[in-house]
Coordinates of C-alpha atoms in Angstrom, one line a residue:
X1 CA 0.0 0.0 0.0
X2 CA 2.9 2.3 0.7
X3 CA 4.2 1.7 -2.9
X4 CA 0.7 2.3 -4.3
X5 CA 0.4 5.6 -2.3
X6 CA 3.7 6.8 -3.6
X7 CA 2.8 6.0 -7.2
X8 CA -0.6 7.6 -6.8
X9 CA 0.8 10.8 -5.3
X10 CA 3.5 11.0 -8.0
X11 CA 0.9 10.5 -10.7
X12 CA -1.4 13.1 -9.2
X13 CA 1.5 15.6 -9.0
X14 CA 2.8 15.0 -12.5
X15 CA -0.4 14.2 -14.5
X16 CA -3.3 15.3 -12.4
X17 CA -6.1 13.8 -10.4
X18 CA -7.7 10.8 -12.3
X19 CA -11.1 12.3 -12.7
X20 CA -11.8 12.6 -16.5
X21 CA -12.0 8.8 -17.3
X22 CA -13.7 6.2 -15.1
X23 CA -11.4 3.5 -16.5
X24 CA -8.3 5.3 -15.2
X25 CA -9.9 6.0 -11.8
X26 CA -11.0 2.4 -11.4
X27 CA -7.6 1.2 -12.6
X28 CA -6.0 3.0 -9.7
X29 CA -8.6 1.5 -7.3
X30 CA -8.0 -2.0 -8.8
X31 CA -4.3 -1.6 -8.1
X32 CA -5.1 -0.5 -4.6
X33 CA -7.1 -3.7 -4.0
X34 CA -4.2 -5.8 -5.4
X35 CA -1.8 -4.0 -3.0
X36 CA -4.1 -4.5 -0.1
X37 CA -4.6 -8.2 -0.8
X38 CA -1.3 -8.9 -2.5
X39 CA -1.1 -12.5 -1.2
X40 CA -4.1 -13.7 -3.2
X41 CA -3.8 -15.5 -6.5
X42 CA -4.5 -13.6 -9.7
X43 CA -7.9 -15.2 -10.3
X44 CA -9.1 -13.4 -7.2
X45 CA -7.8 -10.1 -8.4
X46 CA -9.4 -10.6 -11.8
X47 CA -12.8 -10.7 -10.1
X48 CA -12.5 -7.0 -9.7
X49 CA -12.6 -6.6 -13.5
X50 CA -15.6 -9.0 -13.7
X51 CA -17.6 -6.9 -11.3
X52 CA -16.4 -3.4 -12.1
X53 CA -15.8 -3.3 -15.8
X54 CA -19.6 -3.1 -16.7
X55 CA -20.0 -0.3 -14.1
X56 CA -17.0 1.6 -15.4
X57 CA -18.3 1.4 -19.0
X58 CA -21.7 2.6 -17.8
X59 CA -20.1 5.6 -16.1
X60 CA -18.2 6.3 -19.3
X61 CA -21.5 6.3 -21.3
X62 CA -22.9 8.6 -18.6
X63 CA -20.1 11.1 -18.9
X64 CA -20.4 11.2 -22.7
X65 CA -24.2 11.5 -22.8
X66 CA -24.1 14.2 -20.1
X67 CA -22.1 16.4 -22.4
X68 CA -25.0 16.3 -24.9
X69 CA -27.8 16.9 -22.4
X70 CA -28.2 20.5 -23.4
X71 CA -29.0 19.8 -27.0
X72 CA -32.8 19.4 -26.6
X73 CA -33.8 22.6 -24.8
X74 CA -32.4 26.0 -24.1
X75 CA -30.8 26.3 -20.6
X76 CA -32.8 27.7 -17.7
X77 CA -31.1 30.5 -16.0
X78 CA -33.3 32.9 -14.1
X79 CA -35.4 30.4 -12.2
X80 CA -32.5 29.3 -9.9
X81 CA -31.5 33.0 -9.4
X82 CA -35.0 33.8 -8.3
X83 CA -35.2 30.8 -6.0
X84 CA -32.0 31.7 -4.2
X85 CA -33.0 35.3 -3.8
X86 CA -36.4 34.3 -2.4
X87 CA -34.7 32.1 0.2
X88 CA -32.0 34.6 1.2
X89 CA -33.8 37.9 1.3
X90 CA -33.0 39.1 -2.2
X91 CA -29.3 38.0 -2.1
X92 CA -27.7 35.3 -4.2
X93 CA -25.4 33.4 -1.8
X94 CA -22.7 32.8 -4.4
X95 CA -22.4 36.5 -5.1
X96 CA -22.5 37.4 -1.4
X97 CA -19.8 34.8 -0.5
X98 CA -17.4 35.9 -3.3
X99 CA -17.9 39.6 -2.4
X100 CA -16.8 38.8 1.2
X101 CA -14.3 36.0 0.8
X102 CA -12.8 36.0 -2.7
X103 CA -9.8 38.2 -3.6
X104 CA -8.8 38.1 -7.3
X105 CA -5.2 37.2 -7.7
X106 CA -4.8 35.8 -4.2
X107 CA -5.4 32.3 -3.0
X108 CA -6.8 32.2 0.5
X109 CA -6.2 29.2 2.8
X110 CA -9.9 28.2 2.6
X111 CA -9.7 28.0 -1.2
X112 CA -7.2 25.1 -0.7
X113 CA -9.8 23.3 1.4
X114 CA -12.4 24.2 -1.3
X115 CA -10.3 22.6 -4.0
X116 CA -9.7 19.5 -2.0
X117 CA -13.4 19.1 -1.1
X118 CA -14.3 19.7 -4.8
X119 CA -12.0 17.0 -6.1
X120 CA -13.2 14.6 -3.5
X121 CA -16.4 14.3 -5.5
X122 CA -14.6 12.3 -8.1
X123 CA -12.9 10.0 -5.7
X124 CA -15.0 9.6 -2.5
X125 CA -17.9 7.5 -3.9
X126 CA -15.8 5.1 -6.0
X127 CA -13.5 4.6 -3.1
X128 CA -16.4 3.8 -0.7
X129 CA -17.8 1.5 -3.3
X130 CA -14.5 -0.4 -3.6
X131 CA -14.1 -0.7 0.2
X132 CA -17.7 -2.1 0.4
X133 CA -16.8 -4.5 -2.5
X134 CA -13.9 -5.8 -0.4
X135 CA -15.8 -6.2 2.8
X136 CA -19.4 -7.2 1.8
X137 CA -20.7 -7.9 -1.6
X138 CA -24.3 -7.5 -0.4
X139 CA -23.7 -4.0 1.0
X140 CA -21.7 -3.2 -2.2
X141 CA -24.8 -4.2 -4.3
X142 CA -27.1 -2.0 -2.2
X143 CA -24.7 1.0 -2.5
X144 CA -24.3 0.5 -6.3
X145 CA -28.1 0.4 -6.9
X146 CA -28.5 3.7 -5.2
X147 CA -25.5 5.3 -6.9
X148 CA -26.4 4.2 -10.4
X149 CA -30.1 5.1 -9.9
X150 CA -29.1 8.6 -8.7
X151 CA -26.8 9.1 -11.6
X152 CA -29.5 8.0 -14.1
X153 CA -32.1 10.3 -12.5
X154 CA -29.7 13.2 -12.6
X155 CA -28.9 12.5 -16.3
X156 CA -32.5 12.4 -17.3
X157 CA -33.1 15.8 -15.6
X158 CA -30.1 17.3 -17.4
X159 CA -31.7 16.4 -20.7
X160 CA -35.2 17.6 -19.7
X161 CA -34.2 20.7 -17.7
X162 CA -30.7 22.0 -18.6
X163 CA -29.8 24.6 -16.0
X164 CA -27.0 27.1 -15.9
X165 CA -24.7 27.6 -12.8
X166 CA -23.8 31.0 -11.3
X167 CA -20.6 31.5 -13.2
X168 CA -22.4 30.9 -16.5
X169 CA -25.2 33.3 -15.6
X170 CA -22.7 36.0 -14.7
X171 CA -20.6 35.4 -17.8
X172 CA -23.7 35.9 -20.1
X173 CA -25.1 38.9 -18.2
X174 CA -27.9 37.2 -16.2
X175 CA -26.2 38.3 -12.9
X176 CA -25.1 41.9 -12.7
X177 CA -22.3 41.0 -10.3
X178 CA -19.1 39.2 -11.3
X179 CA -18.9 35.6 -10.3
X180 CA -15.6 33.7 -10.8
X181 CA -15.3 30.0 -11.2
X182 CA -12.7 29.2 -8.5
X183 CA -13.2 25.6 -7.6
X184 CA -9.6 24.7 -8.7
X185 CA -7.8 27.8 -7.4
X186 CA -6.4 26.1 -4.3
X187 CA -4.2 23.7 -6.2
X188 CA -1.7 26.3 -7.2
X189 CA -1.2 27.2 -3.5
X190 CA 0.0 23.7 -2.7
X191 CA 2.1 23.2 -5.8
X192 CA -0.3 20.7 -7.5
X193 CA -0.6 22.7 -10.8
X194 CA -1.2 19.5 -12.8
X195 CA -4.1 18.6 -10.7
X196 CA -5.7 22.0 -11.3
X197 CA -5.0 21.8 -15.0
X198 CA -6.6 18.4 -15.3
X199 CA -9.8 19.6 -13.6
X200 CA -9.8 22.8 -15.7
X201 CA -9.5 20.7 -18.9
X202 CA -12.3 18.4 -17.6
X203 CA -14.6 21.4 -16.9
X204 CA -14.0 22.9 -20.3
X205 CA -13.8 19.8 -22.6
X206 CA -15.8 17.0 -21.0
X207 CA -18.5 18.6 -18.8
X208 CA -21.8 20.0 -19.8
X209 CA -21.7 23.7 -18.6
X210 CA -25.5 23.8 -18.1
X211 CA -26.0 20.6 -16.1
X212 CA -26.4 22.2 -12.7
X213 CA -29.9 21.0 -11.6
X214 CA -29.7 18.9 -9.5
X215 CA -26.2 19.2 -8.1
X216 CA -24.9 15.6 -8.2
X217 CA -21.8 16.8 -6.3
X218 CA -23.8 17.4 -3.2
X219 CA -26.2 14.5 -4.0
X220 CA -23.3 12.0 -4.1
X221 CA -21.9 13.4 -0.9
X222 CA -25.3 13.1 0.8
X223 CA -25.8 9.7 -0.6
X224 CA -22.5 8.5 0.9
X225 CA -23.6 9.8 4.3
X226 CA -27.2 8.6 4.1
X227 CA -26.1 5.1 3.3
X228 CA -24.1 4.8 6.5
X229 CA -26.5 6.6 8.9
X230 CA -28.3 3.4 10.0
X231 CA -24.9 1.7 10.7
X232 CA -23.4 4.3 13.0
X233 CA -24.5 5.8 16.3
X234 CA -26.4 9.1 16.2
X235 CA -23.7 10.9 18.1
X236 CA -21.5 10.5 15.0
X237 CA -24.0 11.8 12.6
X238 CA -22.7 15.4 12.8
X239 CA -19.3 14.2 11.7
X240 CA -20.8 12.5 8.7
X241 CA -23.0 15.5 7.8
X242 CA -19.9 17.7 7.8
X243 CA -19.0 16.3 4.4
X244 CA -22.1 17.3 2.4
X245 CA -22.1 20.6 4.3
X246 CA -18.5 21.3 3.2
X247 CA -19.4 20.3 -0.3
X248 CA -22.4 22.7 -0.3
X249 CA -20.2 25.6 0.8
X250 CA -17.6 24.6 -1.8
X251 CA -20.0 24.6 -4.7
X252 CA -21.9 27.7 -3.8
X253 CA -18.8 29.7 -3.0
X254 CA -16.9 28.6 -6.1
X255 CA -19.7 29.6 -8.5
X256 CA -20.5 26.0 -9.5
X257 CA -24.1 25.7 -8.1
X258 CA -26.9 27.6 -6.5
X259 CA -28.3 26.6 -3.1
X260 CA -31.5 25.5 -4.9
X261 CA -29.4 23.0 -6.9
X262 CA -28.1 21.5 -3.7
X263 CA -31.6 21.2 -2.1
X264 CA -33.0 19.5 -5.2
X265 CA -30.0 17.1 -5.2
X266 CA -30.7 16.2 -1.6
X267 CA -34.4 15.6 -2.5
X268 CA -33.2 13.3 -5.3
X269 CA -31.2 11.3 -2.8
X270 CA -34.3 10.9 -0.5
X271 CA -36.4 9.8 -3.5
X272 CA -33.9 7.3 -4.8
X273 CA -33.3 5.8 -1.4
X274 CA -37.1 5.4 -0.9
X275 CA -37.7 3.9 -4.3
X276 CA -34.7 1.6 -4.3
X277 CA -35.5 0.5 -0.7
X278 CA -39.1 -0.4 -1.7
X279 CA -37.9 -2.3 -4.7
X280 CA -35.4 -4.2 -2.6
X281 CA -38.1 -5.2 -0.1
X282 CA -40.4 -6.3 -2.8
X283 CA -37.7 -8.3 -4.4
X284 CA -36.8 -10.0 -1.1
X285 CA -40.4 -10.8 -0.3
X286 CA -40.7 -12.6 -3.7
X287 CA -37.4 -14.5 -3.5
X288 CA -38.1 -18.1 -2.4
X289 CA -34.6 -18.4 -0.9
X290 CA -35.2 -15.3 1.2
X291 CA -38.7 -16.5 2.3
X292 CA -37.4 -19.9 3.3
X293 CA -34.8 -18.2 5.6
X294 CA -37.5 -16.0 7.2
X295 CA -35.8 -12.8 6.1
X296 CA -37.9 -9.7 5.7

C-alpha cells in the first residue's frame, strides 16, 4: 500500500487527479485492491474486472451522454437565481460569498480546502464502493443500486431541464455582479498545478456547462452519508454530515451551483433511497430463498 500511495501521489502531482476517465480511476482503485490483498492468487484479483468493468463502461457512457444533455432545450437561468433570492432575502449566496471572501489574484487558505473538497467528489464515492466490495458484496450491491439510480435520475433531468450555474449566468449577463469559477484555485497554492490543469480541462472539454440541476456533487456526498446513517450511532451523525455541508459551501462559494441546486440534489437522494428501498423489499419478499430463511 505504501508503494501504491507513492505512485498515486506521484501520478497526481505530474499528471493530475484521475477524474476525467472512469477507467483510469478504477484502474488505480484496482491496483489498490491488489496491493491491499497482494497474497491472493491472480484469479481473485481478476474478479474486480468482472464486477467493475460493466460499471466503469456505464459511467463512461454517462459522462459522454451528459455532455449532450443541453441539445434538446435551451438552458434555464433565471429560475435558480429567483429561487436563491427568495430564500435569502434578495441575495444570491454565491455573489455574497465571493464579495466577502474572494480576492482576485490571491489564493486564501480556505480555497485550498475548497479545491480538496471539490475534487473529493470524483474519488470519494468510487473509493467507498470499492471498500464495500472488499468487505461485503451484499452492501456493495445496495450501494451501487443507489449510486447508479441517482446518476440516471440526474442525467434524465439534465436532458429535460438544462440549468446554468452561477458562473455561467454571470458570464452571459444574467447576474449583474461578477462571479468567478474558482473551484480549482487552491491547487496552485500547494504546488499541484497539474491537478488543477486536469480539472480545468475536464470542466472545459468534458462537462456540460448547463447541467447544474440537480447538483450531483452534493447529491453524491449526501448519498454516501445517508447510506451509513443506519450503521453508526447518532452521536457520530454530525461528523458524517460535515462532508455534504462542506461540499455545499464549496460549490456555492466557487460559483458551481446555487443553493436550490443543492436542495434539489438532496431531494433526489431521498427519493432514490425510498424507491430503491421499496424495490429491494419487494424483491426480497418474492425471493423463495429469502422467504425460506424467514428474512424480511
